[in-house]
Amino acid sequence: MTERTKRKTPESEDRRMLDEMLEMANALDAHGLITKPDMMQIRGLCQKPPVFTPKKVVQIRKGKANMSQSVFAALLNVSVSTVQKWEAPDSGKHPSGAAAKLLQVIERKGVEAIAV
C-alpha cells in the first residue's frame, strides 16, 4: 500500500452507505413514492449525529434542563465524571451515541420529553 492510498475504515464505509441511502430516500420522496413517516424515520437514522461542544452541553444542562451535574448525569444514565468531562473544554471528550441523541431531544423539546 502506498502513502497516497487511503484505507477505508468501517466508519467511512458506513457513513458512505448512509449518505447514499438518504440520497435515494430523498429522490423517492421527491416523486411521492415514500410516506412522510418513513421519510422522517430514514432521515433520523441517516443524519450525522450532532457534535456537542463543552459550551453546548453546559447550555443544555443549565438552560434547558436547569439541573445540577449529578441530577443531569442520573437522567442520562451516565456518571457525574462523564458529564464533567463533557463540560471541560480541555478534556477532548464529548457525548456520543445514545447520550448525544438524548441531549438532542432535550435541546429540541426540553427535559420533559425524556423525564419519566
PDB file of C-alpha atoms in Angstrom:
ATOM      1  CA  MET A   1       0.000   0.000   0.000  1.00  0.00           C
ATOM      2  CA  THR A   2       1.443   3.385  -0.961  1.00  0.00           C
ATOM      3  CA  GLU A   3       1.381   6.560   1.063  1.00  0.00           C
ATOM      4  CA  ARG A   4      -1.284   8.082  -1.146  1.00  0.00           C
ATOM      5  CA  THR A   5      -3.686   5.172  -0.893  1.00  0.00           C
ATOM      6  CA  LYS A   6      -6.292   5.806   1.757  1.00  0.00           C
ATOM      7  CA  ARG A   7      -7.640   2.907   3.665  1.00  0.00           C
ATOM      8  CA  LYS A   8     -11.377   2.788   4.008  1.00  0.00           C
ATOM      9  CA  THR A   9     -12.427   2.422   7.598  1.00  0.00           C
ATOM     10  CA  PRO A  10     -15.643   0.688   8.591  1.00  0.00           C
ATOM     11  CA  GLU A  11     -16.905   4.062   9.827  1.00  0.00           C
ATOM     12  CA  SER A  12     -16.269   5.764   6.488  1.00  0.00           C
ATOM     13  CA  GLU A  13     -17.976   2.917   4.627  1.00  0.00           C
ATOM     14  CA  ASP A  14     -20.967   3.110   6.983  1.00  0.00           C
ATOM     15  CA  ARG A  15     -21.163   6.885   6.505  1.00  0.00           C
ATOM     16  CA  ARG A  16     -20.999   6.497   2.710  1.00  0.00           C
ATOM     17  CA  MET A  17     -23.789   3.911   2.733  1.00  0.00           C
ATOM     18  CA  LEU A  18     -25.974   6.060   4.989  1.00  0.00           C
ATOM     19  CA  ASP A  19     -25.397   9.095   2.753  1.00  0.00           C
ATOM     20  CA  GLU A  20     -26.392   7.060  -0.310  1.00  0.00           C
ATOM     21  CA  MET A  21     -29.461   5.689   1.464  1.00  0.00           C
ATOM     22  CA  LEU A  22     -30.569   9.212   2.393  1.00  0.00           C
ATOM     23  CA  GLU A  23     -29.976  10.407  -1.167  1.00  0.00           C
ATOM     24  CA  MET A  24     -32.143   7.574  -2.520  1.00  0.00           C
ATOM     25  CA  ALA A  25     -34.886   8.286   0.026  1.00  0.00           C
ATOM     26  CA  ASN A  26     -34.851  11.986  -0.935  1.00  0.00           C
ATOM     27  CA  ALA A  27     -35.270  11.007  -4.590  1.00  0.00           C
ATOM     28  CA  LEU A  28     -38.199   8.724  -3.717  1.00  0.00           C
ATOM     29  CA  ASP A  29     -39.723  11.494  -1.597  1.00  0.00           C
ATOM     30  CA  ALA A  30     -39.411  13.988  -4.458  1.00  0.00           C
ATOM     31  CA  HIS A  31     -41.558  11.663  -6.592  1.00  0.00           C
ATOM     32  CA  GLY A  32     -44.062  10.955  -3.823  1.00  0.00           C
ATOM     33  CA  LEU A  33     -43.055   7.304  -3.573  1.00  0.00           C
ATOM     34  CA  ILE A  34     -42.329   7.233   0.155  1.00  0.00           C
ATOM     35  CA  THR A  35     -44.576   8.117   3.085  1.00  0.00           C
ATOM     36  CA  LYS A  36     -43.796  11.089   5.326  1.00  0.00           C
ATOM     37  CA  PRO A  37     -43.370   8.897   8.454  1.00  0.00           C
ATOM     38  CA  ASP A  38     -40.978   6.608   6.587  1.00  0.00           C
ATOM     39  CA  MET A  39     -39.015   9.594   5.309  1.00  0.00           C
ATOM     40  CA  MET A  40     -38.747  11.052   8.804  1.00  0.00           C
ATOM     41  CA  GLN A  41     -37.507   7.734  10.141  1.00  0.00           C
ATOM     42  CA  ILE A  42     -34.902   7.397   7.385  1.00  0.00           C
ATOM     43  CA  ARG A  43     -33.676  10.959   7.957  1.00  0.00           C
ATOM     44  CA  GLY A  44     -33.372  10.246  11.665  1.00  0.00           C
ATOM     45  CA  LEU A  45     -31.333   7.118  11.029  1.00  0.00           C
ATOM     46  CA  CYS A  46     -29.100   8.570   8.315  1.00  0.00           C
ATOM     47  CA  GLN A  47     -28.263  12.010   9.620  1.00  0.00           C
ATOM     48  CA  LYS A  48     -24.853  12.556  11.123  1.00  0.00           C
ATOM     49  CA  PRO A  49     -25.000  12.619  14.898  1.00  0.00           C
ATOM     50  CA  PRO A  50     -24.650  16.091  16.369  1.00  0.00           C
ATOM     51  CA  VAL A  51     -21.372  17.094  17.981  1.00  0.00           C
ATOM     52  CA  PHE A  52     -21.879  18.709  21.353  1.00  0.00           C
ATOM     53  CA  THR A  53     -19.174  21.120  22.461  1.00  0.00           C
ATOM     54  CA  PRO A  54     -18.489  21.611  26.181  1.00  0.00           C
ATOM     55  CA  LYS A  55     -20.193  25.013  25.976  1.00  0.00           C
ATOM     56  CA  LYS A  56     -23.275  23.454  24.348  1.00  0.00           C
ATOM     57  CA  VAL A  57     -23.516  20.704  26.999  1.00  0.00           C
ATOM     58  CA  VAL A  58     -23.418  23.324  29.776  1.00  0.00           C
ATOM     59  CA  GLN A  59     -26.002  25.403  27.916  1.00  0.00           C
ATOM     60  CA  ILE A  60     -28.364  22.427  27.625  1.00  0.00           C
ATOM     61  CA  ARG A  61     -27.839  21.298  31.227  1.00  0.00           C
ATOM     62  CA  LYS A  62     -28.267  24.744  32.784  1.00  0.00           C
ATOM     63  CA  GLY A  63     -30.571  26.427  30.275  1.00  0.00           C
ATOM     64  CA  LYS A  64     -32.928  23.715  29.044  1.00  0.00           C
ATOM     65  CA  ALA A  65     -32.762  21.164  31.850  1.00  0.00           C
ATOM     66  CA  ASN A  66     -31.945  23.521  34.750  1.00  0.00           C
ATOM     67  CA  MET A  67     -30.163  20.690  36.606  1.00  0.00           C
ATOM     68  CA  SER A  68     -27.009  20.083  38.570  1.00  0.00           C
ATOM     69  CA  GLN A  69     -24.354  17.851  37.055  1.00  0.00           C
ATOM     70  CA  SER A  70     -25.328  14.949  39.326  1.00  0.00           C
ATOM     71  CA  VAL A  71     -29.048  15.107  38.517  1.00  0.00           C
ATOM     72  CA  PHE A  72     -28.295  15.553  34.810  1.00  0.00           C
ATOM     73  CA  ALA A  73     -25.942  12.553  34.891  1.00  0.00           C
ATOM     74  CA  ALA A  74     -28.624  10.411  36.526  1.00  0.00           C
ATOM     75  CA  LEU A  75     -31.165  11.489  33.893  1.00  0.00           C
ATOM     76  CA  LEU A  76     -28.786  10.485  31.073  1.00  0.00           C
ATOM     77  CA  ASN A  77     -27.685   7.320  32.905  1.00  0.00           C
ATOM     78  CA  VAL A  78     -24.016   8.328  32.896  1.00  0.00           C
ATOM     79  CA  SER A  79     -21.577   9.093  35.703  1.00  0.00           C
ATOM     80  CA  VAL A  80     -21.076  12.578  37.104  1.00  0.00           C
ATOM     81  CA  SER A  81     -17.438  12.424  35.978  1.00  0.00           C
ATOM     82  CA  THR A  82     -18.634  11.789  32.417  1.00  0.00           C
ATOM     83  CA  VAL A  83     -20.737  14.972  32.474  1.00  0.00           C
ATOM     84  CA  GLN A  84     -17.779  16.845  33.988  1.00  0.00           C
ATOM     85  CA  LYS A  85     -15.524  15.620  31.168  1.00  0.00           C
ATOM     86  CA  TRP A  86     -18.092  16.645  28.543  1.00  0.00           C
ATOM     87  CA  GLU A  87     -18.180  20.135  30.049  1.00  0.00           C
ATOM     88  CA  ALA A  88     -14.401  20.515  30.429  1.00  0.00           C
ATOM     89  CA  PRO A  89     -13.009  22.384  27.402  1.00  0.00           C
ATOM     90  CA  ASP A  90      -9.631  20.648  27.544  1.00  0.00           C
ATOM     91  CA  SER A  91     -10.829  17.056  28.065  1.00  0.00           C
ATOM     92  CA  GLY A  92     -11.465  16.256  24.410  1.00  0.00           C
ATOM     93  CA  LYS A  93     -14.497  14.168  25.418  1.00  0.00           C
ATOM     94  CA  HIS A  94     -17.960  14.761  24.047  1.00  0.00           C
ATOM     95  CA  PRO A  95     -21.286  12.911  24.143  1.00  0.00           C
ATOM     96  CA  SER A  96     -21.837  10.251  21.519  1.00  0.00           C
ATOM     97  CA  GLY A  97     -24.344   7.541  20.745  1.00  0.00           C
ATOM     98  CA  ALA A  98     -27.425   7.395  22.939  1.00  0.00           C
ATOM     99  CA  ALA A  99     -26.256  10.239  25.177  1.00  0.00           C
ATOM    100  CA  ALA A 100     -25.868  12.557  22.179  1.00  0.00           C
ATOM    101  CA  LYS A 101     -29.335  11.611  20.963  1.00  0.00           C
ATOM    102  CA  LEU A 102     -30.836  12.310  24.404  1.00  0.00           C
ATOM    103  CA  LEU A 103     -29.103  15.696  24.504  1.00  0.00           C
ATOM    104  CA  GLN A 104     -30.511  16.436  21.069  1.00  0.00           C
ATOM    105  CA  VAL A 105     -34.036  15.623  22.292  1.00  0.00           C
ATOM    106  CA  ILE A 106     -33.588  17.758  25.434  1.00  0.00           C
ATOM    107  CA  GLU A 107     -32.267  20.623  23.313  1.00  0.00           C
ATOM    108  CA  ARG A 108     -35.248  20.488  20.940  1.00  0.00           C
ATOM    109  CA  LYS A 109     -38.142  19.535  23.217  1.00  0.00           C
ATOM    110  CA  GLY A 110     -36.963  20.111  26.777  1.00  0.00           C
ATOM    111  CA  VAL A 111     -36.273  17.675  29.572  1.00  0.00           C
ATOM    112  CA  GLU A 112     -39.975  16.806  29.833  1.00  0.00           C
ATOM    113  CA  ALA A 113     -39.624  14.786  26.632  1.00  0.00           C
ATOM    114  CA  ILE A 114     -37.456  12.168  28.353  1.00  0.00           C
ATOM    115  CA  ALA A 115     -38.234  12.531  32.064  1.00  0.00           C
ATOM    116  CA  VAL A 116     -40.482   9.857  33.476  1.00  0.00           C
TER     117      VAL A 116
END
